[in-house]
Amino acid sequence: MAPSLNRRPGFSRRAQYGLFIGYVLAVGGALIAVALLLLSTLNPPAFAVVRGAFSEVTTPIASGLDWMRRGISSVPGGVSSFFGVRSENARLKAELEANRTLVDRARVVSQDNRRLRAMLKLRDRVANPVVAARLVYATGSSTRRFATLNAGSWQGVRVGQPVRGPDGLIGRVIEVSPNTARVLLILDPESIVPVRRIKDGLPAIAAGRGDGMIEIRSAGAAQVLFEPGDGFVTSGTGGIFPPNIAVAIVTARARDIARAQATVSPDTLDYALVQQSFFPEASGIRAREAAPQ
């Protein structure tokens, strides 16, 4: 059978309309191209206006397509950058942790350096130092308050000698062995230190309370008013403690008996300075009499 001469694309109207529109677009495009060619040849200024209008229309579309192209092309780089940033972040965190450890060590060394410098200045300032020793132990929770020094009779430490830090009085030596010494702290209830008020020289007694505080009692006059901030130093009475060593500061207003804070806490000290007694002979007798049995 001979093939049909009908070349129509089937009986689908959609296919027929598509073919027709394609022909129209092709013919229209050819006509527009011819018109533009003639316009560019015969009237270049008018062609420039038309070209500018087309540029205004196509530029935003081209920019959008270019942005999409660049965005899609940057996806692999972004993924690799993400994993690179994660690894870099982990490395920086590890480095920061190592640096934090070094900073903490440097702070500890700096604090120790400041304390040692303060102790050296104190030793140079005090006229009769015996030895600078480490406080290896101090009771902080018991009602009895003692401390241990890593220096003893072989280093010149004797019973009755006062022990102080850069900021004030710590206590006095009550027991001595060849390389260690036991110190009765001023916070202990058995500790009695003659003191005077800085602002007017009022004589008083500083006694430990056993709870980390000190009790200031008037030594003479009755109805004495103590004000917060009143500072007390050793008076030199009794022959054990040299005068003018800081002891305590009153924390609340009171009459005759006031609660005070010690100017130095043995728990925060690494080193202490042992001094000669103010009057060695008298202080030795009193120290032996006052030493606990």
Coordinates of C-alpha atoms in Angstrom, one line a residue:
M1 CA 0.0 0.0 0.0
A2 CA 1.4 3.4 -0.9
P3 CA 2.1 5.8 2.0
S4 CA -0.4 8.5 2.6
L5 CA 0.5 11.9 1.3
N6 CA -1.0 13.6 4.5
R7 CA 1.9 14.9 6.5
R8 CA -0.2 16.4 9.3
P9 CA 1.1 15.6 12.8
G10 CA -1.8 13.4 13.8
F11 CA -5.1 14.4 15.0
S12 CA -3.8 16.1 18.2
R13 CA -4.8 19.8 18.3
R14 CA -2.1 20.4 20.8
A15 CA 0.6 19.2 18.4
Q16 CA -0.9 21.2 15.6
Y17 CA -1.0 24.4 17.6
G18 CA 2.6 23.8 18.8
L19 CA 3.8 23.3 15.3
F20 CA 1.9 26.5 14.2
I21 CA 3.3 28.5 17.0
G22 CA 6.8 27.3 16.2
Y23 CA 6.4 28.5 12.6
V24 CA 5.1 31.8 13.8
L25 CA 8.0 32.3 16.2
A26 CA 10.5 31.4 13.5
V27 CA 9.0 33.7 11.0
G28 CA 8.6 36.5 13.6
G29 CA 12.2 36.1 14.7
A30 CA 13.4 36.3 11.2
L31 CA 11.4 39.4 10.5
I32 CA 12.7 41.0 13.8
A33 CA 16.2 40.2 12.8
V34 CA 15.8 41.6 9.3
A35 CA 14.2 44.8 10.8
L36 CA 17.0 45.2 13.3
L37 CA 19.6 44.7 10.6
L38 CA 18.0 47.3 8.4
L39 CA 17.6 49.7 11.4
S40 CA 21.2 49.3 12.3
T41 CA 22.2 50.1 8.7
L42 CA 19.8 52.9 7.9
N43 CA 19.3 54.6 11.3
P44 CA 22.1 53.7 13.9
P45 CA 20.8 56.1 16.6
A46 CA 17.4 54.5 16.6
F47 CA 19.1 51.0 16.7
A48 CA 21.1 52.2 19.8
V49 CA 17.8 53.1 21.5
V50 CA 16.3 49.7 20.8
R51 CA 19.5 48.0 21.9
G52 CA 19.4 49.9 25.2
A53 CA 15.8 48.9 25.8
F54 CA 16.6 45.2 25.2
S55 CA 19.6 45.6 27.6
E56 CA 17.3 47.0 30.3
V57 CA 15.0 44.0 29.9
T58 CA 17.7 41.3 29.7
T59 CA 20.2 42.6 32.2
P60 CA 18.2 41.7 35.4
I61 CA 17.5 38.3 33.9
A62 CA 21.1 37.7 33.1
S63 CA 22.2 38.9 36.5
G64 CA 19.7 36.5 38.2
L65 CA 20.9 33.6 36.1
D66 CA 24.6 34.5 36.8
W67 CA 23.8 34.7 40.6
M68 CA 22.2 31.2 40.4
R69 CA 25.2 29.9 38.4
R70 CA 27.7 31.2 40.9
G71 CA 25.6 30.0 43.9
I72 CA 25.4 26.5 42.4
S73 CA 29.1 26.5 41.6
S74 CA 30.0 27.6 45.1
V75 CA 28.2 24.7 46.8
P76 CA 31.2 22.3 46.6
G77 CA 33.5 25.0 47.9
G78 CA 31.1 25.7 50.7
V79 CA 30.8 22.1 51.7
S80 CA 34.6 21.7 51.8
S81 CA 34.9 25.0 53.7
F82 CA 32.4 23.8 56.3
F83 CA 34.4 20.7 57.0
G84 CA 37.6 22.8 56.9
V85 CA 36.1 25.2 59.4
R86 CA 35.1 22.4 61.7
S87 CA 38.6 20.9 61.8
E88 CA 40.1 24.4 62.3
N89 CA 37.6 25.1 65.1
A90 CA 38.6 21.8 66.8
R91 CA 42.3 22.7 66.5
L92 CA 41.7 26.2 67.9
K93 CA 39.7 24.8 70.8
A94 CA 42.5 22.4 71.6
E95 CA 45.1 25.2 71.4
L96 CA 42.9 27.4 73.6
E97 CA 42.7 24.7 76.2
A98 CA 46.5 24.2 76.2
N99 CA 46.9 28.0 76.5
R100 CA 44.4 28.1 79.3
T101 CA 46.5 25.6 81.2
L102 CA 49.7 27.6 80.6
V103 CA 47.9 30.8 81.7
D104 CA 46.7 29.1 84.9
R105 CA 50.3 27.9 85.6
A106 CA 51.6 31.4 84.9
R107 CA 49.0 32.9 87.4
V108 CA 50.1 30.5 90.1
V109 CA 53.7 31.3 89.5
S110 CA 52.9 35.1 89.5
Q111 CA 51.0 34.8 92.8
D112 CA 53.9 32.8 94.4
N113 CA 56.3 35.4 93.1
R114 CA 54.3 38.2 94.6
R115 CA 54.2 36.4 98.0
L116 CA 57.9 35.7 97.9
R117 CA 58.7 39.3 97.0
A118 CA 56.5 40.5 99.9
M119 CA 58.3 38.1 102.2
L120 CA 61.7 39.3 101.0
K121 CA 60.8 42.9 101.5
L122 CA 59.5 42.1 105.0
R123 CA 62.7 40.3 105.9
D124 CA 64.8 43.2 104.7
R125 CA 62.6 45.6 106.7
V126 CA 62.5 43.7 110.0
A127 CA 65.6 44.3 112.1
N128 CA 65.7 40.9 113.8
P129 CA 64.5 38.1 111.5
V130 CA 65.4 34.5 112.4
V131 CA 64.3 32.6 109.3
A132 CA 61.7 32.5 106.6
A133 CA 60.0 29.1 106.6
R134 CA 57.1 27.4 104.7
L135 CA 53.8 26.9 106.5
V136 CA 53.3 23.2 105.7
Y137 CA 50.1 22.8 107.7
A138 CA 47.4 24.9 109.4
T139 CA 44.3 23.7 111.2
G140 CA 41.2 25.4 109.7
S141 CA 38.2 23.5 110.9
S142 CA 39.1 22.7 114.5
T143 CA 38.4 25.1 117.4
R144 CA 42.1 24.8 118.2
R145 CA 44.3 26.6 115.7
F146 CA 47.9 25.6 115.1
A147 CA 50.3 25.7 112.2
T148 CA 53.5 23.8 111.4
L149 CA 56.7 25.4 110.0
N150 CA 59.4 23.5 108.2
A151 CA 62.2 25.1 110.3
G152 CA 63.3 24.3 113.8
S153 CA 66.0 24.5 116.3
W154 CA 68.7 23.8 113.7
Q155 CA 67.6 27.0 111.9
G156 CA 67.6 29.1 115.0
V157 CA 63.9 28.8 115.9
R158 CA 63.1 29.0 119.6
V159 CA 60.0 28.7 121.7
G160 CA 58.2 32.0 122.2
Q161 CA 59.4 33.7 119.0
P162 CA 56.6 35.5 117.1
V163 CA 55.7 34.4 113.6
R164 CA 54.3 36.9 111.1
G165 CA 53.4 37.3 107.4
P166 CA 53.7 40.3 105.1
D167 CA 50.2 41.6 106.2
G168 CA 50.3 41.0 110.0
L169 CA 50.8 38.7 112.9
I170 CA 50.3 34.9 112.6
G171 CA 51.1 33.6 116.1
R172 CA 54.0 32.4 118.2
V173 CA 56.2 29.3 118.4
I174 CA 55.2 26.9 121.2
E175 CA 57.1 23.7 120.3
V176 CA 60.4 23.2 118.5
S177 CA 62.1 20.1 117.0
P178 CA 65.3 20.0 114.9
N179 CA 63.6 20.9 111.6
T180 CA 60.0 21.8 112.5
A181 CA 58.2 24.1 114.8
R182 CA 54.6 24.3 116.0
V183 CA 52.9 27.7 116.0
L184 CA 49.9 28.8 118.2
L185 CA 47.9 31.0 115.8
I186 CA 46.3 34.2 117.1
L187 CA 42.9 32.7 116.1
D188 CA 43.3 30.0 118.8
P189 CA 41.3 30.6 122.1
E190 CA 44.5 30.2 124.1
S191 CA 46.2 33.0 122.2
I192 CA 46.4 36.4 124.0
V193 CA 48.1 39.3 122.2
P194 CA 48.5 42.8 123.8
V195 CA 47.5 45.3 121.2
R196 CA 46.7 49.0 120.9
R197 CA 44.3 50.9 118.7
I198 CA 46.0 52.7 115.9
K199 CA 44.0 56.0 115.9
D200 CA 44.4 56.8 119.6
G201 CA 46.7 54.2 121.2
L202 CA 43.9 52.6 123.3
P203 CA 45.4 49.5 125.0
A204 CA 43.5 46.2 124.5
I205 CA 43.8 42.5 124.4
A206 CA 43.3 40.4 121.2
A207 CA 42.1 36.9 121.9
G208 CA 41.2 34.1 119.5
R209 CA 37.6 32.9 119.3
G210 CA 38.3 29.5 117.7
D211 CA 35.9 30.3 114.8
G212 CA 38.3 32.2 112.6
M213 CA 37.7 35.6 114.2
I214 CA 39.3 37.6 117.0
E215 CA 37.8 39.2 120.1
I216 CA 39.1 42.6 121.0
R217 CA 38.7 43.5 124.7
S218 CA 39.4 46.8 126.4
A219 CA 42.4 46.5 128.7
G220 CA 41.6 49.4 131.0
A221 CA 38.9 51.9 130.5
A222 CA 35.2 50.8 130.7
Q223 CA 32.5 51.6 128.2
V224 CA 35.0 51.8 125.3
L225 CA 33.3 52.2 121.9
F226 CA 34.8 50.2 119.1
E227 CA 33.9 51.3 115.5
P228 CA 34.0 49.2 112.3
G229 CA 37.4 49.7 110.7
D230 CA 39.3 50.3 113.9
G231 CA 42.7 48.7 113.4
F232 CA 44.9 47.2 116.1
V233 CA 48.6 46.5 116.2
T234 CA 50.9 44.8 118.7
S235 CA 51.8 47.1 121.6
G236 CA 55.0 45.3 122.7
T237 CA 53.7 44.7 126.2
G238 CA 54.7 41.3 127.6
G239 CA 58.0 41.1 125.7
I240 CA 57.0 38.5 123.1
F241 CA 55.6 40.4 120.1
P242 CA 57.5 43.4 118.8
P243 CA 55.3 46.5 118.6
N244 CA 53.4 47.8 115.5
I245 CA 52.6 44.5 113.8
A246 CA 49.1 44.5 112.4
V247 CA 46.8 42.1 114.2
A248 CA 43.1 42.7 113.5
I249 CA 40.4 45.1 112.2
V250 CA 37.0 45.5 114.0
T251 CA 34.1 44.5 111.9
A252 CA 31.1 45.8 113.8
R253 CA 30.3 48.5 116.4
A254 CA 30.5 47.3 120.0
R255 CA 31.3 48.4 123.5
D256 CA 34.1 46.9 125.6
I257 CA 34.3 43.7 123.5
A258 CA 34.3 43.7 119.7
R259 CA 34.5 41.1 117.0
A260 CA 37.4 41.6 114.6
Q261 CA 38.9 40.1 111.5
A262 CA 42.6 39.0 111.5
T263 CA 44.7 41.0 109.0
V264 CA 46.3 37.8 107.8
S265 CA 44.9 34.3 107.3
P266 CA 47.4 31.4 107.7
D267 CA 45.3 29.3 105.3
T268 CA 46.3 31.6 102.4
L269 CA 50.0 31.9 103.2
D270 CA 52.9 29.7 101.9
Y271 CA 55.7 31.3 103.9
A272 CA 56.0 33.0 107.2
L273 CA 58.8 34.9 109.0
V274 CA 60.1 34.0 112.4
Q275 CA 61.3 36.9 114.4
Q276 CA 63.3 37.4 117.6
S277 CA 61.2 38.1 120.6
F278 CA 60.9 41.7 121.7
F279 CA 62.5 40.9 125.0
P280 CA 64.0 37.4 124.6
E281 CA 64.6 36.6 128.3
A282 CA 61.1 37.6 129.5
S283 CA 59.4 36.1 126.5
G284 CA 61.1 32.8 126.9
I285 CA 59.8 32.5 130.5
R286 CA 56.3 33.5 129.5
A287 CA 56.2 31.2 126.5
R288 CA 57.2 28.2 128.7
E289 CA 54.5 29.1 131.2
A290 CA 51.8 29.5 128.5
A291 CA 52.7 26.5 126.4
P292 CA 49.9 23.9 126.4
Q293 CA 50.7 20.7 128.3

